[in-house]
Amino acid sequence: MVSYTTKHSILTGAANKEMEKLNDHSISLVVTSPPYPMIEMWDDIMAAQNQSIAKEQLKGNGDIAFELMHQELDKIWIQVERTLSPGGIACINIGDATRTINEHFSLYNNHSRIVSAFIKLGFNNMPNIIWRKQTNAPNKFMGSGMLPAGAYVTLEHEWILIFRKGGKRNFKTDAEKQLRRESAFFWEERNVWFSDVWDLKGAKQRIESPESRNRSAAYPFELPYRLINMYSVKGDTVLDPFLGTGTTTLAAIASERNSIGIEIDPSFIPIVNENIINATPVKLNRHIQNRIEQHKLFLHDRSNDETKNEIKHFNSHLNLPVMTLQETELRLSFINQVNKLENGFEAFYTETAKSAHFILKKHKISKQELINF
């Protein structure tokens, strides 16, 4: 029943040092969320890279500390440029910061500083995505409350910055073109995913170490899952230089891509391993099955709308109608099993349309459980 495998390496160490070991042009996509400069919970780990950061903060030189922090991130962006293949994409999730230093409140524009760094490296900045996190209470206010003019708005969104190395990626051989077609997404998914505003809830943390919890800001699974499916094809290698709790690795496994994750904090590695073991294959298969069930709901709703045109195309692999010719060769696979390797994992897949019953039976999952996920 096994069709093919993907490999997922998990490395421990400083990102810029570990990335130096990677070959030029060996990465197709970067999806990551670095430490946010001038956010207090990241102060210690940023200062550990450059002692001048802490000194400038103690002096009250917020702007200097901000720039020094970004200079540390710049080292990783240089490696991103080297390791990305031509036409490769880098997706950087970052939030801006607000902070009071010497009784002066200020906004620190992390996203614009990173945009500037990537443009200097020769990247093209593609349209970015605003992630509305849906985490802050609607009645929350900051500053002077109901009195003008010292209040300030809350930051209830983050940025997903999209950069491309050079021009459009070329798919030259017949095999490359076929893999691209098999990596298609549904028409209705495209309409949601390629909006510039995403409404996604923040991730729930399951971290036992108090030290690691203080430095964790994981994004939800859906965020890297969308990006990986939008900007890469099956079999590509996805890199996350700031792996954290391993969400990018999980999304790569579910998307049938290879991955490399780098984490500077060794206390996170057992958490990453536990998260992958707990999520695979059952939980990730639920995400895959949910895409199919959501497509069925879309078909049902559209068929009942007399104002919509008839759906004329059919995907024989999924045994379902689809909106466009580009979707007819879309293939989705279930994860059959995931094996632990010395420094990572190996995932095995079986094609969804042909083996759904086998997967459900093997892992004792009811169809209703998958639909209700």
CSV table of C-alpha atoms in Angstrom, one decimal:
chain,number,residue,atom,x,y,z
A,1,MET,CA,0.0,0.0,0.0
A,2,VAL,CA,3.0,2.4,0.5
A,3,SER,CA,3.5,4.7,-2.4
A,4,TYR,CA,6.5,6.9,-1.4
A,5,THR,CA,8.1,8.6,1.6
A,6,THR,CA,9.3,12.0,2.8
A,7,LYS,CA,12.2,12.8,5.2
A,8,HIS,CA,12.1,15.4,8.0
A,9,SER,CA,15.3,16.5,9.6
A,10,ILE,CA,15.4,18.2,13.0
A,11,LEU,CA,18.6,20.0,13.8
A,12,THR,CA,19.7,21.7,17.1
A,13,GLY,CA,21.8,24.8,17.2
A,14,ALA,CA,21.9,28.5,16.1
A,15,ALA,CA,20.1,28.8,12.8
A,16,ASN,CA,22.8,30.7,10.9
A,17,LYS,CA,25.5,28.1,11.9
A,18,GLU,CA,23.3,25.1,11.0
A,19,MET,CA,22.2,26.6,7.7
A,20,GLU,CA,25.8,27.0,6.7
A,21,LYS,CA,25.8,23.1,6.4
A,22,LEU,CA,23.0,23.2,3.8
A,23,ASN,CA,23.8,23.1,0.1
A,24,ASP,CA,23.2,26.1,-2.1
A,25,HIS,CA,19.8,26.2,-3.8
A,26,SER,CA,18.7,23.1,-1.9
A,27,ILE,CA,15.5,24.6,-0.4
A,28,SER,CA,12.3,25.3,-2.3
A,29,LEU,CA,10.3,27.1,0.4
A,30,VAL,CA,11.1,28.7,3.8
A,31,VAL,CA,8.2,29.0,6.3
A,32,THR,CA,9.2,30.4,9.7
A,33,SER,CA,8.4,32.7,12.6
A,34,PRO,CA,11.6,34.2,14.1
A,35,PRO,CA,11.9,35.7,17.6
A,36,TYR,CA,10.2,39.1,17.5
A,37,PRO,CA,12.6,42.0,18.2
A,38,MET,CA,11.5,44.2,21.1
A,39,ILE,CA,9.0,41.7,22.4
A,40,GLU,CA,10.1,41.1,26.0
A,41,MET,CA,9.9,37.3,26.1
A,42,TRP,CA,12.5,37.2,23.4
A,43,ASP,CA,15.0,39.6,25.0
A,44,ASP,CA,17.2,36.9,26.6
A,45,ILE,CA,17.6,34.7,23.6
A,46,MET,CA,18.3,37.8,21.4
A,47,ALA,CA,20.8,39.2,23.9
A,48,ALA,CA,22.6,35.8,24.0
A,49,GLN,CA,23.5,36.3,20.3
A,50,ASN,CA,24.9,39.8,20.9
A,51,GLN,CA,25.6,41.1,24.4
A,52,SER,CA,25.4,44.7,23.1
A,53,ILE,CA,21.7,44.3,22.8
A,54,ALA,CA,21.2,44.0,26.6
A,55,LYS,CA,23.6,46.9,27.2
A,56,GLU,CA,21.7,49.2,24.9
A,57,GLN,CA,18.4,48.2,26.5
A,58,LEU,CA,19.8,49.0,29.9
A,59,LYS,CA,20.9,52.4,28.6
A,60,GLY,CA,17.3,53.0,27.3
A,61,ASN,CA,18.5,53.0,23.7
A,62,GLY,CA,15.5,51.2,22.2
A,63,ASP,CA,16.1,52.1,18.6
A,64,ILE,CA,19.7,50.8,18.8
A,65,ALA,CA,18.7,47.6,20.5
A,66,PHE,CA,16.0,47.1,17.9
A,67,GLU,CA,18.5,47.4,15.1
A,68,LEU,CA,21.0,45.1,16.7
A,69,MET,CA,18.4,42.5,17.1
A,70,HIS,CA,17.5,42.7,13.4
A,71,GLN,CA,21.2,42.5,12.5
A,72,GLU,CA,21.2,39.0,14.1
A,73,LEU,CA,18.1,38.0,12.1
A,74,ASP,CA,19.9,39.4,9.0
A,75,LYS,CA,22.4,36.6,9.3
A,76,ILE,CA,19.7,34.0,8.8
A,77,TRP,CA,18.1,35.9,5.9
A,78,ILE,CA,21.5,35.8,4.1
A,79,GLN,CA,21.5,32.0,4.5
A,80,VAL,CA,17.9,31.9,3.3
A,81,GLU,CA,19.0,33.7,0.1
A,82,ARG,CA,21.9,31.3,-0.4
A,83,THR,CA,19.9,28.1,0.2
A,84,LEU,CA,16.7,28.9,-1.7
A,85,SER,CA,16.5,27.7,-5.2
A,86,PRO,CA,15.7,30.2,-8.0
A,87,GLY,CA,12.1,31.0,-7.9
A,88,GLY,CA,11.9,29.8,-4.3
A,89,ILE,CA,9.7,31.5,-1.8
A,90,ALA,CA,10.3,32.7,1.8
A,91,CYS,CA,7.3,33.2,4.1
A,92,ILE,CA,8.1,35.1,7.3
A,93,ASN,CA,5.5,35.4,10.1
A,94,ILE,CA,6.3,38.4,12.2
A,95,GLY,CA,4.5,40.8,14.6
A,96,ASP,CA,5.4,44.4,15.2
A,97,ALA,CA,6.2,45.4,18.8
A,98,THR,CA,5.1,48.1,21.2
A,99,ARG,CA,7.3,49.0,24.2
A,100,THR,CA,7.8,51.7,26.8
A,101,ILE,CA,11.5,52.6,27.4
A,102,ASN,CA,12.4,55.5,29.6
A,103,GLU,CA,8.7,56.3,29.9
A,104,HIS,CA,8.4,56.7,26.1
A,105,PHE,CA,6.0,54.4,24.4
A,106,SER,CA,6.8,53.5,20.8
A,107,LEU,CA,6.0,51.1,18.0
A,108,TYR,CA,8.8,49.0,16.6
A,109,ASN,CA,8.1,48.0,13.0
A,110,ASN,CA,9.5,44.6,12.7
A,111,HIS,CA,7.8,43.8,9.5
A,112,SER,CA,9.1,46.8,7.6
A,113,ARG,CA,12.6,46.2,8.8
A,114,ILE,CA,12.5,42.6,7.5
A,115,VAL,CA,11.0,43.7,4.2
A,116,SER,CA,14.0,46.1,3.9
A,117,ALA,CA,16.5,43.3,4.6
A,118,PHE,CA,15.1,41.0,2.0
A,119,ILE,CA,14.9,43.7,-0.7
A,120,LYS,CA,18.6,44.5,0.0
A,121,LEU,CA,19.3,40.8,-0.6
A,122,GLY,CA,17.6,41.0,-4.0
A,123,PHE,CA,14.3,39.3,-3.2
A,124,ASN,CA,11.0,40.5,-4.7
A,125,ASN,CA,8.5,41.3,-2.1
A,126,MET,CA,5.2,39.7,-3.1
A,127,PRO,CA,1.8,40.8,-1.8
A,128,ASN,CA,1.8,40.1,2.0
A,129,ILE,CA,-0.8,38.6,4.2
A,130,ILE,CA,-2.3,40.1,7.4
A,131,TRP,CA,-3.1,37.5,10.0
A,132,ARG,CA,-5.9,38.6,12.3
A,133,LYS,CA,-5.2,36.4,15.3
A,134,GLN,CA,-8.7,36.6,16.9
A,135,THR,CA,-7.1,36.6,20.4
A,136,ASN,CA,-7.7,40.0,21.9
A,137,ALA,CA,-11.0,40.9,23.6
A,138,PRO,CA,-13.0,43.5,21.7
A,139,ASN,CA,-13.3,45.8,24.7
A,140,LYS,CA,-9.6,45.9,25.3
A,141,PHE,CA,-8.0,49.3,25.3
A,142,MET,CA,-4.5,50.6,25.9
A,143,GLY,CA,-3.0,53.9,27.1
A,144,SER,CA,-5.3,56.4,28.7
A,145,GLY,CA,-8.5,54.5,28.5
A,146,MET,CA,-11.5,56.7,27.4
A,147,LEU,CA,-9.6,60.0,27.6
A,148,PRO,CA,-7.9,61.6,24.7
A,149,ALA,CA,-5.2,61.9,23.5
A,150,GLY,CA,-2.8,59.4,25.0
A,151,ALA,CA,-4.5,56.2,24.1
A,152,TYR,CA,-3.2,53.9,21.4
A,153,VAL,CA,-4.7,51.1,19.3
A,154,THR,CA,-4.0,47.5,20.1
A,155,LEU,CA,-2.0,45.2,17.7
A,156,GLU,CA,-4.4,42.4,16.9
A,157,HIS,CA,-2.7,41.2,13.7
A,158,GLU,CA,0.6,39.9,12.6
A,159,TRP,CA,2.2,39.8,9.2
A,160,ILE,CA,3.1,37.0,6.8
A,161,LEU,CA,5.7,38.5,4.6
A,162,ILE,CA,6.1,36.8,1.2
A,163,PHE,CA,9.4,37.0,-0.8
A,164,ARG,CA,10.4,35.4,-4.0
A,165,LYS,CA,14.0,34.8,-5.1
A,166,GLY,CA,14.2,36.0,-8.7
A,167,GLY,CA,11.4,35.3,-11.2
A,168,LYS,CA,8.7,32.7,-11.4
A,169,ARG,CA,9.8,29.1,-10.7
A,170,ASN,CA,10.3,27.1,-13.9
A,171,PHE,CA,8.9,23.6,-14.2
A,172,LYS,CA,10.8,22.3,-17.2
A,173,THR,CA,10.6,18.5,-17.4
A,174,ASP,CA,7.4,16.5,-17.9
A,175,ALA,CA,7.9,14.9,-14.5
A,176,GLU,CA,8.1,18.4,-12.9
A,177,LYS,CA,5.0,19.6,-14.7
A,178,GLN,CA,3.1,16.5,-13.6
A,179,LEU,CA,4.1,16.9,-10.0
A,180,ARG,CA,2.9,20.5,-10.1
A,181,ARG,CA,-0.5,19.4,-11.4
A,182,GLU,CA,-0.8,16.7,-8.7
A,183,SER,CA,0.0,19.4,-6.1
A,184,ALA,CA,-3.0,21.6,-7.1
A,185,PHE,CA,-5.5,22.8,-4.6
A,186,PHE,CA,-9.3,23.2,-4.8
A,187,TRP,CA,-10.8,26.2,-6.5
A,188,GLU,CA,-12.6,27.2,-3.4
A,189,GLU,CA,-9.5,26.8,-1.3
A,190,ARG,CA,-7.6,29.2,-3.7
A,191,ASN,CA,-10.3,31.8,-3.1
A,192,VAL,CA,-9.7,31.7,0.7
A,193,TRP,CA,-6.0,31.1,0.8
A,194,PHE,CA,-5.0,33.8,-1.6
A,195,SER,CA,-6.8,36.5,0.3
A,196,ASP,CA,-4.5,39.1,1.9
A,197,VAL,CA,-6.4,38.8,5.3
A,198,TRP,CA,-6.5,35.5,7.2
A,199,ASP,CA,-8.7,35.0,10.2
A,200,LEU,CA,-7.0,32.2,12.1
A,201,LYS,CA,-7.1,31.5,15.8
A,202,GLY,CA,-3.7,31.4,17.7
A,203,ALA,CA,-2.3,28.0,18.5
A,204,LYS,CA,-2.9,26.3,21.8
A,205,GLN,CA,0.3,25.5,23.6
A,206,ARG,CA,1.1,22.1,25.1
A,207,ILE,CA,4.5,22.7,26.6
A,208,GLU,CA,5.6,21.1,29.9
A,209,SER,CA,8.9,23.1,30.4
A,210,PRO,CA,8.3,26.5,32.1
A,211,GLU,CA,11.4,27.9,30.6
A,212,SER,CA,10.4,26.9,27.0
A,213,ARG,CA,6.8,28.0,27.6
A,214,ASN,CA,8.0,31.5,28.2
A,215,ARG,CA,9.6,31.7,24.8
A,216,SER,CA,7.0,29.9,22.7
A,217,ALA,CA,4.7,31.6,20.2
A,218,ALA,CA,3.7,28.9,17.9
A,219,TYR,CA,1.4,29.6,15.0
A,220,PRO,CA,-1.6,27.4,14.3
A,221,PHE,CA,-1.2,24.4,12.0
A,222,GLU,CA,-3.4,25.9,9.3
A,223,LEU,CA,-1.0,28.8,8.7
A,224,PRO,CA,2.1,26.8,7.5
A,225,TYR,CA,-0.2,24.2,5.9
A,226,ARG,CA,-1.7,26.8,3.6
A,227,LEU,CA,1.6,28.4,2.8
A,228,ILE,CA,3.3,25.0,2.0
A,229,ASN,CA,0.5,24.0,-0.4
A,230,MET,CA,0.4,27.5,-1.9
A,231,TYR,CA,4.1,27.9,-2.6
A,232,SER,CA,5.6,24.5,-3.1
A,233,VAL,CA,5.0,21.1,-4.8
A,234,LYS,CA,5.1,17.6,-3.5
A,235,GLY,CA,8.6,16.3,-2.8
A,236,ASP,CA,10.0,19.8,-2.3
A,237,THR,CA,12.1,20.6,0.8
A,238,VAL,CA,10.7,23.1,3.3
A,239,LEU,CA,13.0,24.9,5.8
A,240,ASP,CA,12.1,26.4,9.1
A,241,PRO,CA,15.1,28.0,10.8
A,242,PHE,CA,13.1,28.7,14.0
A,243,LEU,CA,11.3,25.4,14.4
A,244,GLY,CA,9.9,26.0,17.9
A,245,THR,CA,7.3,23.3,18.7
A,246,GLY,CA,7.5,21.8,15.2
A,247,THR,CA,4.3,23.0,13.5
A,248,THR,CA,6.0,23.6,10.2
A,249,THR,CA,7.3,20.0,10.2
A,250,LEU,CA,3.8,18.7,10.9
A,251,ALA,CA,2.4,20.8,8.0
A,252,ALA,CA,5.2,19.5,5.7
A,253,ILE,CA,4.4,15.9,6.6
A,254,ALA,CA,0.7,16.5,5.9
A,255,SER,CA,1.5,18.2,2.6
A,256,GLU,CA,3.8,15.4,1.3
A,257,ARG,CA,6.9,17.6,1.4
A,258,ASN,CA,10.3,17.0,2.9
A,259,SER,CA,11.4,19.4,5.6
A,260,ILE,CA,14.4,20.6,7.7
A,261,GLY,CA,13.7,22.3,11.0
A,262,ILE,CA,16.3,24.1,13.1
A,263,GLU,CA,15.8,24.9,16.8
A,264,ILE,CA,18.4,26.8,19.0
A,265,ASP,CA,16.8,25.6,22.3
A,266,PRO,CA,17.5,21.9,22.9
A,267,SER,CA,14.7,21.8,25.4
A,268,PHE,CA,12.3,22.1,22.5
A,269,ILE,CA,13.4,19.0,20.7
A,270,PRO,CA,11.6,16.5,23.0
A,271,ILE,CA,8.5,18.7,22.6
A,272,VAL,CA,8.8,18.6,18.8
A,273,ASN,CA,9.2,14.8,18.9
A,274,GLU,CA,6.2,14.4,21.1
A,275,ASN,CA,4.1,16.7,19.0
A,276,ILE,CA,4.9,14.7,15.8
A,277,ILE,CA,4.4,11.3,17.4
A,278,ASN,CA,1.0,12.4,18.9
A,279,ALA,CA,-0.2,14.0,15.6
A,280,THR,CA,0.8,11.3,13.2
A,281,PRO,CA,-0.8,9.7,11.4
A,282,VAL,CA,-4.3,10.1,12.9
A,283,LYS,CA,-4.6,13.8,13.5
A,284,LEU,CA,-2.9,14.8,10.3
A,285,ASN,CA,-5.0,12.4,8.3
A,286,ARG,CA,-8.1,14.2,9.8
A,287,HIS,CA,-6.8,17.5,8.2
A,288,ILE,CA,-6.4,15.8,4.8
A,289,GLN,CA,-9.8,14.1,5.0
A,290,ASN,CA,-11.4,17.4,6.1
A,291,ARG,CA,-10.2,19.1,2.9
A,292,ILE,CA,-12.1,16.4,0.9
A,293,GLU,CA,-15.2,16.8,3.1
A,294,GLN,CA,-15.1,20.6,2.8
A,295,HIS,CA,-14.9,20.2,-1.0
A,296,LYS,CA,-18.0,17.9,-0.9
A,297,LEU,CA,-19.9,20.6,1.1
A,298,PHE,CA,-18.8,23.2,-1.5
A,299,LEU,CA,-20.2,20.9,-4.3
A,300,HIS,CA,-23.4,20.4,-2.4
A,301,ASP,CA,-24.0,24.1,-1.8
A,302,ARG,CA,-23.1,25.0,-5.4
A,303,SER,CA,-25.4,22.4,-6.9
A,304,ASN,CA,-28.3,23.8,-4.9
A,305,ASP,CA,-27.6,27.3,-6.1
A,306,GLU,CA,-29.4,27.8,-9.4
A,307,THR,CA,-27.5,31.0,-10.2
A,308,LYS,CA,-24.2,29.2,-10.4
A,309,ASN,CA,-22.9,27.5,-13.5
A,310,GLU,CA,-22.7,23.7,-13.7
A,311,ILE,CA,-19.4,22.1,-12.6
A,312,LYS,CA,-18.0,20.4,-15.7
A,313,HIS,CA,-14.8,18.8,-14.6
A,314,PHE,CA,-14.0,15.6,-12.7
A,315,ASN,CA,-11.1,14.3,-10.7
A,316,SER,CA,-10.8,10.6,-11.1
A,317,HIS,CA,-8.2,10.2,-8.3
A,318,LEU,CA,-10.6,11.6,-5.7
A,319,ASN,CA,-13.8,10.5,-7.6
A,320,LEU,CA,-15.2,14.0,-7.2
A,321,PRO,CA,-16.3,16.8,-9.5
A,322,VAL,CA,-14.0,19.9,-9.5
A,323,MET,CA,-14.4,23.4,-10.8
A,324,THR,CA,-11.4,23.7,-13.1
A,325,LEU,CA,-9.3,21.7,-15.5
A,326,GLN,CA,-6.3,22.4,-13.3
A,327,GLU,CA,-7.9,20.4,-10.4
A,328,THR,CA,-8.5,17.2,-12.4
A,329,GLU,CA,-5.1,15.8,-11.5
A,330,LEU,CA,-5.0,16.9,-7.9
A,331,ARG,CA,-3.9,14.0,-5.7
A,332,LEU,CA,-4.2,13.8,-1.9
A,333,SER,CA,-2.6,11.0,0.2
A,334,PHE,CA,-3.1,9.7,3.6
A,335,ILE,CA,-0.2,9.2,5.9
A,336,ASN,CA,0.3,5.5,6.5
A,337,GLN,CA,2.9,5.7,9.2
A,338,VAL,CA,5.7,7.9,10.5
A,339,ASN,CA,9.0,6.4,11.8
A,340,LYS,CA,11.4,8.1,14.1
A,341,LEU,CA,14.9,8.5,12.8
A,342,GLU,CA,18.1,9.5,14.6
A,343,ASN,CA,17.6,13.2,13.9
A,344,GLY,CA,14.1,13.4,12.5
A,345,PHE,CA,11.3,11.4,11.0
A,346,GLU,CA,10.3,9.5,7.8
A,347,ALA,CA,6.7,9.6,6.6
A,348,PHE,CA,5.0,7.0,4.4
A,349,TYR,CA,1.9,7.7,2.3
A,350,THR,CA,-0.9,5.9,0.5
A,351,GLU,CA,-3.2,7.5,-2.0
A,352,THR,CA,-6.4,8.7,-0.5
A,353,ALA,CA,-8.9,7.7,-3.1
A,354,LYS,CA,-7.6,4.1,-3.3
A,355,SER,CA,-6.7,3.5,0.4
A,356,ALA,CA,-9.1,5.5,2.6
A,357,HIS,CA,-10.8,2.4,3.9
A,358,PHE,CA,-7.4,0.8,4.7
A,359,ILE,CA,-6.2,3.8,6.7
A,360,LEU,CA,-9.5,4.2,8.6
A,361,LYS,CA,-9.5,0.5,9.5
A,362,LYS,CA,-5.8,0.4,10.4
A,363,HIS,CA,-6.1,3.3,12.8
A,364,LYS,CA,-9.6,2.6,13.9
A,365,ILE,CA,-11.0,6.0,12.9
A,366,SER,CA,-14.6,6.3,11.9
A,367,LYS,CA,-15.6,8.3,8.9
A,368,GLN,CA,-17.8,10.5,11.1
A,369,GLU,CA,-14.8,11.3,13.4
A,370,LEU,CA,-12.8,12.5,10.4
A,371,ILE,CA,-15.7,14.6,9.1
A,372,ASN,CA,-16.3,16.2,12.6
A,373,PHE,CA,-12.6,17.1,13.1
